[in-house]
XYZ file of C-alpha atoms in Angstrom:
588
model
C -32.449 9.251 85.569
C -35.223 8.648 83.487
C -34.722 5.929 80.319
C -35.908 6.526 76.626
C -37.024 3.166 75.613
C -40.224 2.402 73.822
C -42.376 0.326 71.979
C -43.960 1.097 68.993
C -45.757 -1.204 66.032
C -45.970 -0.328 62.755
C -46.348 -2.539 59.246
C -42.374 -3.259 60.015
C -42.527 -4.749 63.459
C -42.043 -2.887 66.974
C -40.441 0.357 67.401
C -39.541 2.450 70.547
C -41.958 4.496 72.253
C -40.856 6.392 75.248
C -41.139 5.215 79.452
C -40.262 7.582 81.821
C -38.163 4.789 84.716
C -35.652 2.925 84.387
C -37.066 1.010 87.195
C -38.684 -1.644 87.571
C -42.096 -0.587 86.933
C -44.916 -1.909 89.466
C -46.278 1.507 91.234
C -46.753 2.906 87.348
C -47.694 -0.304 86.451
C -50.244 -0.615 89.335
C -51.988 2.481 88.496
C -52.103 2.076 84.908
C -54.338 -1.310 85.347
C -56.505 0.248 87.773
C -57.220 3.285 86.073
C -57.974 0.305 82.953
C -60.629 -1.176 85.690
C -57.653 -4.664 86.881
C -58.301 -4.945 90.096
C -56.719 -2.293 92.713
C -52.715 -3.093 93.373
C -52.670 -5.590 90.651
C -49.947 -5.720 87.755
C -46.691 -6.350 87.422
C -44.187 -4.150 85.282
C -41.194 -5.001 83.506
C -38.165 -3.739 82.089
C -36.458 -5.542 79.289
C -33.918 -2.751 78.266
C -36.093 -2.805 74.528
C -39.275 -2.375 75.614
C -40.945 -2.049 79.292
C -44.861 -3.795 79.637
C -46.949 -3.767 82.050
C -49.505 -7.115 83.013
C -52.879 -6.582 84.788
C -54.876 -9.156 86.151
C -58.902 -9.023 85.518
C -61.045 -9.583 89.167
C -61.206 -13.030 88.285
C -57.380 -12.659 88.755
C -56.901 -13.595 84.595
C -53.785 -12.541 83.124
C -53.970 -10.092 80.461
C -50.353 -10.224 78.773
C -50.209 -5.604 77.219
C -48.185 -3.459 76.746
C -49.568 -0.060 78.693
C -52.871 -1.531 79.216
C -55.409 -3.907 79.001
C -57.463 -5.354 75.399
C -60.311 -3.293 76.452
C -58.787 -0.592 75.817
C -60.063 2.032 73.307
C -58.799 4.423 70.057
C -59.391 7.334 72.799
C -57.924 5.731 76.057
C -55.291 4.629 75.002
C -54.201 7.996 73.137
C -54.983 9.073 76.583
C -52.676 7.279 78.997
C -50.371 7.217 76.844
C -50.228 10.873 77.298
C -51.066 10.781 80.361
C -48.136 8.417 81.390
C -45.285 8.491 78.910
C -45.973 11.649 77.526
C -45.912 10.217 74.079
C -47.487 11.921 71.126
C -50.177 8.865 70.250
C -51.459 5.769 71.595
C -52.774 3.285 69.355
C -54.875 -0.285 69.510
C -53.973 -3.298 67.245
C -56.346 -6.068 65.986
C -55.975 -8.056 69.353
C -57.062 -5.110 71.312
C -53.597 -3.643 73.058
C -52.468 -0.361 73.693
C -49.241 0.691 72.347
C -47.642 3.888 72.609
C -46.115 5.054 70.044
C -45.169 8.427 68.016
C -43.338 8.622 64.809
C -38.898 8.772 65.057
C -35.683 7.599 65.598
C -34.786 5.204 68.332
C -33.642 7.718 71.477
C -30.673 6.003 73.271
C -30.733 6.781 77.004
C -29.257 10.186 78.257
C -28.238 10.790 74.697
C -31.595 10.774 72.701
C -30.643 11.253 68.405
C -27.209 12.949 69.831
C -24.846 10.279 68.336
C -26.626 10.252 65.246
C -26.484 13.435 64.028
C -23.117 14.457 65.131
C -22.372 10.326 63.527
C -23.727 11.921 60.049
C -21.121 14.995 59.661
C -21.711 17.890 59.224
C -25.461 16.996 60.444
C -27.951 17.185 57.771
C -27.958 13.258 56.345
C -29.098 12.703 60.056
C -32.524 14.823 59.793
C -32.315 13.369 55.737
C -32.168 9.638 56.616
C -35.146 10.186 59.347
C -37.764 11.536 56.916
C -36.870 9.411 53.919
C -37.327 6.935 57.261
C -40.235 7.851 58.872
C -42.194 11.365 56.393
C -41.868 15.361 56.435
C -43.059 15.598 60.396
C -41.044 13.132 62.769
C -40.362 13.175 66.427
C -36.203 13.031 67.378
C -34.469 12.946 71.032
C -31.976 16.077 72.147
C -31.391 13.696 75.928
C -34.682 13.759 76.725
C -36.062 16.606 75.281
C -38.722 15.620 72.207
C -37.997 17.923 69.158
C -40.808 17.457 66.358
C -38.525 18.580 63.335
C -40.962 19.990 60.448
C -38.777 18.512 57.391
C -41.569 19.474 54.337
C -41.423 23.383 52.709
C -45.694 22.438 52.233
C -45.873 21.982 56.197
C -43.175 24.407 57.203
C -45.424 26.970 55.297
C -49.251 25.835 57.078
C -47.284 25.864 60.472
C -44.569 28.558 60.676
C -45.618 31.150 58.288
C -49.004 30.828 57.630
C -49.573 30.100 61.902
C -46.275 32.134 62.934
C -47.520 33.247 65.931
C -48.679 29.647 67.528
C -45.138 28.131 66.587
C -43.253 31.248 67.036
C -41.954 30.514 70.422
C -38.726 30.522 71.042
C -37.370 27.150 73.090
C -33.104 27.342 73.303
C -32.109 25.702 76.248
C -33.271 28.975 77.914
C -31.505 27.837 81.252
C -28.388 27.817 80.875
C -28.742 30.569 77.990
C -29.927 32.583 81.071
C -26.513 31.935 82.449
C -24.524 33.044 80.054
C -26.413 35.969 78.886
C -25.983 37.145 82.513
C -29.423 36.256 83.229
C -32.328 37.866 81.287
C -33.349 37.194 77.891
C -33.302 39.627 75.627
C -32.773 41.240 71.977
C -34.503 39.561 69.278
C -33.118 35.966 68.748
C -33.966 34.494 72.436
C -37.648 36.350 73.434
C -40.416 35.763 72.248
C -44.589 36.384 72.548
C -44.917 39.951 73.102
C -41.183 41.070 73.883
C -40.432 39.621 71.179
C -42.772 41.552 69.071
C -42.030 44.841 70.209
C -38.028 44.023 70.111
C -38.179 43.006 66.787
C -40.272 45.715 64.996
C -38.025 48.531 66.812
C -35.006 46.595 65.887
C -36.564 46.497 62.144
C -38.007 50.267 61.761
C -34.092 51.118 62.993
C -32.952 49.506 60.828
C -34.918 50.796 58.049
C -34.104 54.112 59.385
C -30.492 53.712 58.464
C -30.267 52.703 55.547
C -30.672 49.150 54.890
C -31.383 48.108 51.652
C -31.270 51.477 50.488
C -28.559 52.691 48.879
C -26.742 54.018 51.820
C -25.712 50.965 52.658
C -25.343 49.579 49.435
C -22.055 52.754 49.173
C -21.291 51.355 52.835
C -20.550 48.049 50.912
C -19.375 49.084 47.514
C -16.314 50.763 49.682
C -15.166 47.677 51.974
C -15.830 46.115 48.721
C -13.135 48.324 46.251
C -10.839 48.032 49.732
C -10.721 44.624 49.299
C -9.730 44.399 45.770
C -7.400 46.820 45.980
C -5.801 45.215 48.483
C -5.633 42.490 46.119
C -4.114 44.157 43.499
C -1.723 45.687 45.732
C -0.640 42.255 46.351
C -0.595 40.922 42.361
C 1.417 44.505 42.515
C 3.849 43.134 44.839
C 4.246 39.627 43.120
C 2.472 37.998 45.788
C 0.863 34.334 44.203
C -1.216 33.564 46.443
C -4.037 35.369 48.400
C -5.529 34.802 51.843
C -9.528 35.951 50.439
C -11.233 34.298 53.093
C -9.123 36.905 55.234
C -10.208 39.742 52.920
C -13.960 38.908 53.001
C -13.691 38.186 56.847
C -12.951 41.848 57.414
C -15.334 43.317 55.337
C -18.119 41.762 56.158
C -16.811 42.417 59.880
C -17.000 45.991 58.273
C -19.647 46.317 57.119
C -21.955 45.114 59.915
C -20.152 47.242 62.531
C -20.546 50.235 60.107
C -24.847 49.317 60.394
C -24.176 48.718 64.169
C -21.702 51.136 65.624
C -20.963 53.884 62.485
C -17.207 52.545 61.471
C -15.490 50.314 59.956
C -12.412 48.697 60.206
C -9.256 49.603 58.777
C -5.348 50.311 60.115
C -4.670 50.682 63.764
C -8.822 49.298 64.771
C -8.325 45.542 62.520
C -6.933 44.327 66.082
C -10.588 44.938 67.105
C -11.926 43.032 65.031
C -9.846 39.995 65.118
C -10.413 40.170 68.385
C -14.110 39.838 68.506
C -14.043 37.621 65.558
C -12.168 35.179 68.233
C -14.619 35.160 70.211
C -17.446 35.378 68.198
C -15.704 31.926 66.764
C -14.923 30.666 69.556
C -18.333 30.664 71.702
C -19.327 28.699 68.704
C -17.003 26.563 68.331
C -18.048 25.348 71.923
C -21.683 25.335 70.841
C -20.583 23.160 68.288
C -19.121 20.561 71.185
C -21.601 17.516 72.515
C -20.252 18.055 75.734
C -22.082 21.301 75.010
C -25.260 19.493 74.187
C -25.094 17.917 76.624
C -24.656 20.589 79.685
C -27.698 22.071 78.000
C -30.135 19.680 77.996
C -28.850 19.304 81.772
C -27.431 22.401 83.497
C -27.584 20.098 87.099
C -24.259 18.350 85.593
C -22.397 22.193 85.813
C -22.036 20.407 89.344
C -20.029 17.710 87.956
C -16.011 18.497 87.800
C -15.529 17.264 83.832
C -18.901 19.067 82.437
C -18.195 21.890 84.921
C -14.811 22.860 83.062
C -16.608 22.470 80.119
C -19.240 24.894 80.787
C -17.025 27.594 82.645
C -14.957 27.333 79.421
C -17.618 28.343 77.334
C -18.943 30.835 79.593
C -16.230 32.965 79.606
C -15.990 33.079 76.186
C -19.750 34.015 76.338
C -18.766 37.201 79.104
C -15.438 37.974 77.376
C -17.743 38.881 73.898
C -20.451 40.447 76.245
C -18.084 42.697 77.200
C -16.289 43.379 74.931
C -18.836 44.411 73.424
C -20.359 46.156 75.786
C -17.443 48.114 76.408
C -17.910 49.164 72.317
C -21.397 50.661 73.840
C -20.072 52.672 76.296
C -17.520 54.300 74.169
C -20.243 55.226 71.562
C -22.414 56.121 74.668
C -19.340 58.428 75.345
C -19.563 60.470 72.172
C -23.150 60.297 72.206
C -23.996 62.502 74.740
C -21.045 64.695 74.577
C -21.429 65.425 70.741
C -25.185 66.033 71.315
C -26.220 63.744 69.039
C -29.529 63.224 71.048
C -31.035 66.283 69.176
C -28.865 66.779 65.889
C -30.510 65.133 62.720
C -27.028 63.179 61.744
C -27.924 60.658 60.745
C -26.511 58.077 63.321
C -25.601 53.811 63.496
C -28.124 51.347 65.101
C -26.084 51.895 68.871
C -26.820 55.676 68.483
C -30.411 55.811 66.851
C -31.096 53.183 69.573
C -30.163 55.934 72.771
C -31.493 59.181 70.434
C -35.188 56.799 70.291
C -33.980 56.202 74.414
C -33.919 59.430 75.923
C -36.818 61.259 73.061
C -39.405 59.278 75.298
C -41.153 57.768 72.311
C -40.876 55.008 74.563
C -42.549 54.367 78.299
C -39.581 52.955 80.142
C -41.541 53.855 83.630
C -43.954 51.947 82.469
C -41.778 48.542 82.103
C -40.394 49.138 78.757
C -39.116 45.684 77.427
C -36.692 47.751 75.008
C -34.823 49.964 77.592
C -34.248 47.726 80.220
C -30.117 48.075 81.005
C -29.202 45.332 79.406
C -31.371 45.244 76.036
C -29.005 47.341 74.253
C -26.019 44.572 75.070
C -28.011 41.598 73.611
C -29.136 44.012 69.818
C -26.038 44.389 69.745
C -25.216 40.709 70.029
C -28.031 39.329 68.660
C -27.604 42.119 64.778
C -23.044 41.346 64.914
C -23.300 37.847 65.999
C -25.882 36.904 63.219
C -25.026 39.516 60.668
C -21.423 38.047 60.485
C -20.582 34.858 60.272
C -23.408 33.974 58.211
C -22.557 36.157 55.783
C -18.634 35.638 55.888
C -19.485 31.775 55.394
C -21.438 31.956 52.408
C -19.019 34.101 50.662
C -16.062 31.889 51.237
C -18.577 28.628 49.832
C -19.197 31.347 47.009
C -15.613 31.857 45.824
C -15.291 28.034 46.735
C -17.956 26.760 44.582
C -17.066 28.983 41.232
C -13.699 27.993 42.193
C -14.225 24.935 41.654
C -16.325 24.763 38.962
C -14.919 27.042 35.913
C -17.465 27.687 33.371
C -20.142 28.493 36.010
C -17.573 31.684 36.590
C -17.171 31.905 33.300
C -20.774 31.610 32.605
C -21.503 34.386 35.211
C -17.891 36.437 34.399
C -19.896 36.288 29.997
C -22.996 37.936 31.673
C -21.335 40.475 33.904
C -19.415 41.681 30.814
C -22.260 42.126 28.490
C -23.911 44.154 31.003
C -21.216 45.816 33.597
C -18.201 48.379 31.619
C -14.663 46.502 32.339
C -14.388 49.845 34.729
C -17.205 49.968 35.779
C -17.975 48.862 39.390
C -21.331 45.888 39.888
C -24.272 47.730 41.458
C -27.747 46.660 42.283
C -28.991 48.898 39.430
C -27.365 46.205 37.867
C -28.916 43.060 39.367
C -32.366 42.366 37.265
C -29.904 42.316 34.345
C -27.879 39.480 35.303
C -30.076 36.011 36.181
C -27.279 34.035 35.693
C -24.650 35.817 38.577
C -28.056 35.984 40.250
C -28.787 32.095 40.116
C -25.408 31.303 41.120
C -25.925 33.571 44.408
C -29.271 31.385 44.787
C -27.150 28.272 44.569
C -24.116 29.404 46.647
C -26.935 29.977 49.656
C -29.373 26.419 48.585
C -25.478 24.063 48.633
C -23.847 25.798 51.568
C -26.638 25.744 53.616
C -25.101 26.509 57.172
C -27.334 25.371 59.858
C -27.737 21.299 59.883
C -29.965 21.895 62.534
C -32.485 25.420 62.827
C -32.892 27.044 65.955
C -36.025 25.868 68.482
C -38.971 26.838 68.621
C -42.473 26.395 70.804
C -45.728 26.261 70.567
C -47.064 29.071 71.763
C -50.930 26.623 72.368
C -52.279 23.857 72.144
C -52.134 23.020 68.023
C -53.282 20.453 65.660
C -50.484 19.376 62.965
C -51.594 16.609 60.671
C -53.483 15.156 63.302
C -51.757 15.101 66.362
C -52.235 17.483 69.428
C -48.926 18.921 70.053
C -49.795 20.975 73.314
C -48.509 24.037 74.157
C -45.184 24.445 74.705
C -44.035 21.770 72.559
C -40.251 22.015 70.735
C -40.497 22.245 67.046
C -38.278 23.269 64.542
C -38.658 24.406 60.878
C -36.135 22.199 59.044
C -34.622 24.184 56.316
C -31.850 22.445 55.609
C -34.464 18.982 55.056
C -35.751 21.724 52.610
C -32.996 22.864 51.018
C -31.648 19.493 49.644
C -34.610 18.025 49.326
C -34.528 16.002 45.637
C -38.016 16.251 44.972
C -37.129 20.567 44.262
C -33.822 20.485 43.585
C -32.455 16.998 41.759
C -29.385 16.385 42.545
C -28.791 18.091 45.820
C -25.452 18.516 46.646
C -24.273 19.696 43.398
C -23.147 22.826 42.547
C -25.879 23.894 39.544
C -27.132 27.334 39.205
C -28.771 26.342 36.001
C -31.650 24.815 38.606
C -33.014 28.819 39.006
C -33.398 29.758 35.412
C -35.930 28.292 32.704
C -35.361 27.222 29.572
C -35.416 30.974 28.307
C -32.314 31.868 30.586
C -34.882 34.091 33.193
C -34.552 33.911 36.266
C -37.195 31.513 38.338
C -38.705 32.450 41.255
C -38.016 29.005 43.694
C -40.374 29.440 46.602
C -38.721 26.998 48.382
C -35.458 28.842 48.479
C -35.453 29.651 52.252
C -31.688 30.145 53.512
C -32.871 32.840 55.475
C -35.581 30.816 57.150
C -39.379 31.104 56.904
C -42.269 32.508 58.677
C -42.434 35.477 61.713
C -38.735 34.979 62.802
C -37.147 35.167 59.533
C -33.622 37.354 59.577
C -34.256 40.433 60.172
C -31.033 41.187 58.201
C -32.030 39.225 54.712
C -32.012 42.425 52.929
C -28.670 43.560 53.702
C -27.110 40.049 53.306
C -28.905 39.925 49.940
C -27.115 43.192 49.176
C -24.232 41.870 50.362
C -23.749 38.414 48.930
C -24.699 40.233 44.832
C -22.054 43.531 45.454
C -18.817 40.713 47.058
C -19.599 38.379 44.522
C -20.400 40.091 41.609
C -17.822 42.500 41.919
C -15.130 40.237 42.856
C -15.551 38.017 39.408
C -16.103 40.834 37.086
C -11.976 42.296 38.185
C -10.374 38.997 38.383
C -10.779 35.171 37.512
C -10.557 32.684 40.415
C -7.910 29.807 40.396
C -6.910 27.270 42.892
C -3.705 27.637 43.671
C -2.395 24.257 43.111
C -4.770 22.804 40.020
C -3.881 18.917 40.253
C -5.239 19.371 44.195
C -7.998 21.597 44.163
C -8.834 22.580 48.130
C -12.523 20.750 49.450
C -15.741 21.454 49.364
C -16.171 18.938 52.224
C -18.018 20.928 55.649
C -16.528 20.930 58.749
C -19.739 20.006 61.114
C -20.397 23.044 63.711
C -24.044 25.422 64.991
C -22.960 26.911 61.797
C -21.507 24.735 58.909
C -17.344 26.010 58.008
C -14.959 25.130 55.378
C -10.835 24.510 55.550
C -9.048 27.309 54.898
C -7.918 27.581 51.174
C -5.615 30.448 48.698
C -6.589 31.433 45.511
C -4.468 32.333 43.073
C -5.936 35.696 41.103
C -5.312 37.087 37.437
C -7.654 40.762 36.389
C -9.535 39.777 33.918
C -9.381 43.244 32.464
C -6.318 45.708 31.646
C -8.233 48.854 32.779
C -10.472 48.363 35.564
C -11.560 50.718 38.881
C -9.292 50.838 41.545
C -9.179 53.144 44.990
């Protein structure tokens, strides 16, 4: 098993770079010594755990003690040797002519890489923030033996993922493991790259726009869910229920919104059980994905054959397959309705699944020519991507939003005062009001920034060789835009872990456009449902707080805003006390 040991020289002394063997280095040293001009066959390697070096002999048998090379290495030959033999970013020759193989980043451990540090600094941000302070805005960290180039500042993210999106737009998601979990083929939007991703993404966006994403038709559906939720909360109040499980209501309401987009119906009454089943499966999938052992199995697929790791893999795989089978059954049920009612030839507005089936039958894309859009499993992957990404992130962000305003009564009151000036007591808050509500918009911006849902963003890979900050990143280098570091950048957002909506307002109280606020990621892989998500966050938060004062159940022991580590960060469940703000208010 390769050992990640290392060596690097800088102003603070020696740092580790990467070796490729945990055995004595004799054979590699012989080759390197020969390449460097020493006598063939000479070279003795030492593995000292903290670093590895070679001792080469020149033709006169004079010792040249070196670290990966003799004293007469040039800068270019040193770098070339490091890349060739060690897959390390760069070689540096010191004043004495020794060649040091180096990369910039934290010291990795054998087998784990830097997973231990990420796991220990819960919920996952602090490792990346700490490394940025130590190594700069761009550095290498290790997921087991996989080096990841992290880009942690907005300027460089803009130059790479936004301005050069085709180069940095590949996808790396431990593909062998994902292919197994997804039935042997990568499809949809999240997992694909290159031409396939461009075609899938363009097609999905076209359908989402046609069904009204970002338009009034979707707004009406969201407001319908808002009204149902508020009516149910008021009904609980009328029944003298004091403690309200608002998170459960938000979960169901946001689930209904995305289900209407994908399948065309909301969850209510008997079919709420359907939502609970799908929610449970997706929660379990995210929970399994967040476990360190899952990461290890993803990084070392061969471990699936060992009993302990096999059990972990099979448990996670079972949940993934159950989720896909559940979605497949929903697709089959809708397809039967689609065919029975002749919806292909109708002018009726259809949800995503219906629009997909209509496009497939219309022949606008040539299936016979191998269109990637209409493979047998393509629709299933589209639904998994849109439903999963469109529910979990919105529901969690709303939960954080209610919590932050519950804990910050001053901000809650300021937002409510602003709402009262613009929106009548018996009126719903709509998108038409949005431009006149700068403080409310600032609150929602701050909720998204501080919630900072993904401690570690999804991995990309370079689609060609590219230069970054003087380094050459070879094709297929794994890179990640660390959005969490941007959202917690002290230079942009002072006191980044405090809830301060005013940071998004100018001195006149008007909303500032802050370019660095990128909660939906950036570039060509920006979230497909950004406009839908923004609309949901605004309509839910504004209407809830226009209707109710929200307070903790126990003012002396309010819920904590401490986050729970995970692929998507979570929070501890809490309930709230509600008080109607107006005697006459809209009801269902």
